Short mmCIF file of N, CA and C in Angstrom, two decimals:
data_model
loop_
_atom_site.label_atom_id
_atom_site.label_comp_id
_atom_site.label_asym_id
_atom_site.label_seq_id
_atom_site.Cartn_x
_atom_site.Cartn_y
_atom_site.Cartn_z
N UNK A 7 -2.01 24.83 43.00
CA UNK A 7 -2.76 24.25 41.91
C UNK A 7 -2.85 22.73 42.12
N UNK A 8 -3.94 22.16 42.05
CA UNK A 8 -4.43 20.80 42.35
C UNK A 8 -4.19 19.96 41.23
N UNK A 9 -3.71 18.67 41.42
CA UNK A 9 -3.58 17.71 40.46
C UNK A 9 -4.91 16.75 40.23
N UNK A 10 -5.05 16.56 38.93
CA UNK A 10 -6.27 15.75 38.58
C UNK A 10 -5.84 14.52 37.59
N UNK A 11 -6.61 13.60 37.49
CA UNK A 11 -6.43 12.57 36.57
C UNK A 11 -7.63 12.27 35.77
N UNK A 12 -7.72 12.07 34.48
CA UNK A 12 -8.79 11.59 33.79
C UNK A 12 -8.55 10.19 33.07
N UNK A 13 -9.44 9.41 33.20
CA UNK A 13 -9.30 7.91 32.57
C UNK A 13 -9.92 8.03 31.17
N UNK A 14 -9.44 7.36 30.25
CA UNK A 14 -10.05 7.29 28.92
C UNK A 14 -10.50 5.81 28.73
N UNK A 15 -11.54 5.46 28.76
CA UNK A 15 -11.92 4.09 28.72
C UNK A 15 -12.74 3.91 27.13
N UNK A 16 -11.71 3.35 26.37
CA UNK A 16 -12.09 3.09 24.98
C UNK A 16 -13.28 2.16 24.71
N UNK A 17 -13.98 2.04 23.64
CA UNK A 17 -15.22 1.43 23.38
C UNK A 17 -15.10 -0.05 23.38
N UNK A 18 -13.79 -0.53 23.28
CA UNK A 18 -13.83 -2.06 23.10
C UNK A 18 -12.29 -2.48 23.43
N UNK A 19 -12.13 -3.80 23.69
CA UNK A 19 -10.91 -4.46 24.03
C UNK A 19 -10.04 -4.26 22.65
N UNK A 20 -8.65 -4.32 22.88
CA UNK A 20 -7.85 -4.21 21.75
C UNK A 20 -8.05 -3.09 20.75
N UNK A 21 -8.44 -1.92 21.31
CA UNK A 21 -8.97 -0.73 20.70
C UNK A 21 -7.71 -0.35 19.81
N UNK A 22 -6.31 -0.02 20.60
CA UNK A 22 -5.25 0.52 19.88
C UNK A 22 -5.05 -0.31 18.43
N UNK A 23 -5.26 -1.45 18.39
CA UNK A 23 -4.99 -2.33 17.07
C UNK A 23 -6.41 -2.42 16.18
N UNK A 24 -7.54 -2.08 16.69
CA UNK A 24 -8.51 -2.12 15.80
C UNK A 24 -9.31 -0.70 15.43
N UNK A 25 -8.58 0.34 15.69
CA UNK A 25 -9.22 1.63 15.42
C UNK A 25 -9.70 1.84 13.92
N UNK A 26 -10.74 2.47 13.89
CA UNK A 26 -11.35 2.82 12.45
C UNK A 26 -10.61 4.03 12.00
N UNK A 27 -10.81 4.49 10.79
CA UNK A 27 -10.28 5.51 10.23
C UNK A 27 -10.74 6.92 11.01
N UNK A 28 -11.96 6.98 11.33
CA UNK A 28 -12.42 7.96 12.11
C UNK A 28 -12.02 8.17 13.46
N UNK A 29 -11.75 6.84 14.20
CA UNK A 29 -11.15 6.73 15.53
C UNK A 29 -9.90 7.25 15.41
N UNK A 30 -9.05 6.80 14.43
CA UNK A 30 -7.69 7.47 14.46
C UNK A 30 -7.65 8.73 14.22
N UNK A 31 -8.34 9.55 13.28
CA UNK A 31 -8.43 10.90 13.26
C UNK A 31 -8.68 11.63 14.61
N UNK A 32 -9.76 11.18 15.38
CA UNK A 32 -9.99 11.75 16.78
C UNK A 32 -9.01 11.63 17.61
N UNK A 33 -8.10 10.42 17.73
CA UNK A 33 -7.12 10.21 18.62
C UNK A 33 -6.01 10.88 18.21
N UNK A 34 -5.77 11.29 17.04
CA UNK A 34 -4.60 12.21 16.40
C UNK A 34 -4.84 13.43 16.99
N UNK A 35 -6.19 14.03 16.97
CA UNK A 35 -6.55 15.53 17.42
C UNK A 35 -6.23 15.40 19.01
N UNK A 36 -6.52 14.39 19.56
CA UNK A 36 -6.52 14.19 21.15
C UNK A 36 -4.99 14.30 21.37
N UNK A 37 -4.06 13.63 20.57
CA UNK A 37 -2.80 13.51 20.81
C UNK A 37 -2.15 15.01 20.65
N UNK A 38 -2.61 15.75 19.74
CA UNK A 38 -2.10 17.15 19.48
C UNK A 38 -2.61 18.06 20.59
N UNK A 39 -3.65 17.87 21.02
CA UNK A 39 -4.11 18.72 22.18
C UNK A 39 -3.25 18.36 23.43
N UNK A 40 -2.98 16.93 23.84
CA UNK A 40 -2.13 16.85 24.82
C UNK A 40 -0.69 17.33 24.86
N UNK A 41 -0.11 17.35 23.59
CA UNK A 41 1.16 18.05 23.26
C UNK A 41 1.03 19.52 23.53
N UNK A 42 -0.05 20.15 23.27
CA UNK A 42 -0.06 21.49 23.65
C UNK A 42 -0.32 21.75 25.07
N UNK A 43 -1.14 20.81 25.82
CA UNK A 43 -1.25 21.00 27.08
C UNK A 43 0.20 20.78 27.79
N UNK A 44 0.73 19.90 27.35
CA UNK A 44 2.22 19.59 28.02
C UNK A 44 3.29 20.75 27.68
N UNK A 45 3.14 21.30 26.52
CA UNK A 45 3.86 22.45 26.34
C UNK A 45 3.72 23.73 27.21
N UNK A 46 2.25 23.97 27.39
CA UNK A 46 1.75 24.92 28.27
C UNK A 46 2.06 24.76 29.68
N UNK A 47 2.46 23.63 30.27
CA UNK A 47 2.77 23.20 31.57
C UNK A 47 1.63 22.92 32.30
N UNK A 48 0.42 22.57 31.85
CA UNK A 48 -0.72 22.01 32.44
C UNK A 48 -0.64 20.45 32.58
N UNK A 49 -0.28 19.64 31.55
CA UNK A 49 -0.20 18.31 31.46
C UNK A 49 1.27 17.86 32.34
N UNK A 50 0.88 16.81 33.08
CA UNK A 50 1.95 16.23 33.74
C UNK A 50 2.47 14.94 33.11
N UNK A 51 1.49 14.19 32.65
CA UNK A 51 1.84 13.02 31.98
C UNK A 51 0.61 12.48 31.38
N UNK A 52 0.92 11.63 30.38
CA UNK A 52 -0.35 10.99 29.63
C UNK A 52 0.13 9.85 28.91
N UNK A 53 -0.81 8.91 28.74
CA UNK A 53 -0.42 7.66 27.90
C UNK A 53 -1.37 6.61 28.13
N UNK A 54 -1.38 5.61 27.22
CA UNK A 54 -2.27 4.47 27.20
C UNK A 54 -1.67 3.35 27.99
N UNK A 55 -2.64 2.47 28.62
CA UNK A 55 -2.19 1.21 29.10
C UNK A 55 -2.15 0.21 28.01
N UNK A 56 -1.18 -0.63 28.13
CA UNK A 56 -0.85 -1.46 27.18
C UNK A 56 -1.39 -2.99 27.17
N UNK A 57 -1.67 -3.75 26.12
CA UNK A 57 -2.36 -4.86 26.53
C UNK A 57 -3.76 -4.99 25.66
N UNK A 58 -4.51 -5.97 26.13
CA UNK A 58 -5.82 -6.00 25.58
C UNK A 58 -6.79 -4.93 25.88
N UNK A 59 -6.53 -4.33 27.10
CA UNK A 59 -7.29 -3.19 27.55
C UNK A 59 -6.50 -1.96 27.48
N UNK A 60 -7.01 -0.95 26.91
CA UNK A 60 -6.16 0.25 26.49
C UNK A 60 -6.70 1.65 27.01
N UNK A 61 -6.82 1.49 28.26
CA UNK A 61 -7.14 2.55 29.15
C UNK A 61 -6.38 3.70 28.95
N UNK A 62 -6.59 4.80 28.87
CA UNK A 62 -5.60 5.95 28.72
C UNK A 62 -5.85 6.93 29.95
N UNK A 63 -4.70 7.54 30.42
CA UNK A 63 -4.50 8.29 31.55
C UNK A 63 -4.03 9.64 31.10
N UNK A 64 -4.58 10.76 31.76
CA UNK A 64 -4.05 12.07 31.58
C UNK A 64 -3.88 12.68 32.95
N UNK A 65 -2.78 13.11 33.58
CA UNK A 65 -2.64 13.69 34.91
C UNK A 65 -2.21 15.17 34.53
N UNK A 66 -2.91 16.16 35.05
CA UNK A 66 -2.73 17.39 34.86
C UNK A 66 -3.01 18.29 36.10
N UNK A 67 -2.75 19.73 35.89
CA UNK A 67 -2.91 20.66 36.92
C UNK A 67 -4.05 21.36 36.49
N UNK A 68 -5.00 21.78 37.57
CA UNK A 68 -5.98 22.77 37.28
C UNK A 68 -6.42 23.31 38.76
N UNK A 69 -6.91 24.48 38.62
CA UNK A 69 -7.41 25.38 39.85
C UNK A 69 -8.39 24.62 40.80
N UNK A 70 -9.28 23.93 40.23
CA UNK A 70 -10.41 23.28 40.75
C UNK A 70 -11.15 22.43 39.71
N UNK A 71 -12.15 21.74 40.52
CA UNK A 71 -13.02 20.66 39.60
C UNK A 71 -13.58 21.21 38.53
N UNK A 72 -14.13 22.52 38.58
CA UNK A 72 -14.76 23.02 37.46
C UNK A 72 -13.64 22.97 36.24
N UNK A 73 -12.58 23.65 36.70
CA UNK A 73 -11.41 23.85 35.64
C UNK A 73 -10.88 22.60 35.13
N UNK A 74 -10.88 21.59 35.90
CA UNK A 74 -10.49 20.45 35.61
C UNK A 74 -11.37 19.62 34.51
N UNK A 75 -12.71 19.86 34.87
CA UNK A 75 -13.58 19.28 34.10
C UNK A 75 -13.77 20.11 32.72
N UNK A 76 -13.32 21.15 32.73
CA UNK A 76 -13.30 21.92 31.33
C UNK A 76 -12.22 21.35 30.58
N UNK A 77 -11.18 21.11 31.23
CA UNK A 77 -9.82 20.47 30.33
C UNK A 77 -10.17 19.16 29.82
N UNK A 78 -10.93 18.25 30.72
CA UNK A 78 -11.51 17.03 30.22
C UNK A 78 -12.28 16.96 29.09
N UNK A 79 -13.32 17.97 29.35
CA UNK A 79 -14.37 18.00 28.26
C UNK A 79 -13.87 18.65 27.07
N UNK A 80 -12.77 19.36 26.99
CA UNK A 80 -12.24 20.03 25.75
C UNK A 80 -11.44 19.06 25.11
N UNK A 81 -11.19 17.66 25.55
CA UNK A 81 -10.52 16.75 24.89
C UNK A 81 -11.43 16.25 23.56
N UNK A 82 -10.96 16.21 22.35
CA UNK A 82 -11.65 15.85 21.32
C UNK A 82 -12.39 14.49 21.42
N UNK A 83 -11.79 13.77 22.26
CA UNK A 83 -12.57 12.25 22.57
C UNK A 83 -13.75 12.49 23.27
N UNK A 84 -13.73 13.58 24.11
CA UNK A 84 -15.02 13.79 24.74
C UNK A 84 -16.16 14.13 24.05
N UNK A 85 -15.66 15.14 23.19
CA UNK A 85 -16.83 15.58 22.33
C UNK A 85 -17.27 14.62 21.26
N UNK A 86 -16.44 13.64 20.86
CA UNK A 86 -16.67 12.71 19.86
C UNK A 86 -17.67 11.55 20.45
N UNK A 87 -17.54 11.40 21.67
CA UNK A 87 -18.45 10.13 22.28
C UNK A 87 -17.88 8.91 21.95
N UNK A 88 -16.46 8.72 21.56
CA UNK A 88 -15.97 7.44 21.09
C UNK A 88 -15.28 6.93 22.50
N UNK A 89 -15.32 7.48 23.51
CA UNK A 89 -14.94 6.79 24.84
C UNK A 89 -15.48 7.24 25.92
N UNK A 90 -15.52 6.71 27.09
CA UNK A 90 -16.08 7.13 28.32
C UNK A 90 -15.02 7.75 29.05
N UNK A 91 -15.10 9.01 29.57
CA UNK A 91 -14.13 9.83 30.33
C UNK A 91 -14.46 9.88 31.72
N UNK A 92 -13.48 9.65 32.56
CA UNK A 92 -13.87 9.67 34.10
C UNK A 92 -12.65 10.63 34.84
N UNK A 93 -13.14 11.59 35.49
CA UNK A 93 -12.45 12.53 36.12
C UNK A 93 -12.27 12.21 37.63
N UNK A 94 -11.08 12.37 37.99
CA UNK A 94 -10.89 12.18 39.79
C UNK A 94 -9.80 13.22 40.23
N UNK A 95 -9.85 13.50 41.28
CA UNK A 95 -8.94 14.40 41.86
C UNK A 95 -7.59 13.42 42.13
N UNK A 96 -6.40 13.87 42.07
CA UNK A 96 -5.17 13.01 42.07
C UNK A 96 -4.23 13.57 42.92
N UNK A 97 -3.26 12.89 43.46
CA UNK A 97 -1.90 13.43 44.10
C UNK A 97 -0.73 12.64 43.66
N UNK A 98 0.15 13.25 42.97
CA UNK A 98 1.30 12.55 42.61
C UNK A 98 2.34 12.73 43.81
N UNK A 99 2.15 11.66 44.75
CA UNK A 99 2.89 11.42 45.81
C UNK A 99 4.35 11.21 45.79
N UNK A 100 4.50 10.28 44.86
CA UNK A 100 5.93 9.79 44.68
C UNK A 100 6.27 10.10 43.04
N UNK A 101 7.15 10.97 42.72
CA UNK A 101 7.53 11.41 41.51
C UNK A 101 8.89 11.73 41.35
N UNK A 102 9.59 11.17 40.56
CA UNK A 102 11.20 11.18 40.48
C UNK A 102 11.34 12.73 40.25
N UNK A 103 12.29 13.24 40.97
CA UNK A 103 12.76 14.47 40.79
C UNK A 103 11.88 15.51 41.75
N UNK A 104 10.92 15.15 42.22
CA UNK A 104 10.17 15.88 43.12
C UNK A 104 10.19 15.30 44.58
N UNK A 105 10.51 16.28 45.74
CA UNK A 105 10.64 15.83 46.88
C UNK A 105 9.19 15.48 47.59
#
C-alpha cells in the first residue's frame, strides 16, 4: 500500500478564523469524512497548519494514484470548490513507533 498526501489550500489567509457559515458546514463534513477514513485504517494523519496560513494536510494509504485521487476527490472540500487540493506521493520515513 502506497502513502499519499494531499494539501488543502484554503481560499484566503486566516481562513480558520474567518470561515462563513457555508464554509463551516463543508469543513464539518470534511472532518466527519476524515474521522471515517481514520476508523477504516486509510488515513494516517490529518490536520491544519496554524497561524495566518491554514494549509491542511491529509496523509493516507491507497493502492495507486487513481485510488489516491478518488479519495482526495471524495473530500467534500473538493466537491465544494472552496479550496484548492493538491495530491502528491508521500513516504513517512520517520514515524514514531515505526521502524
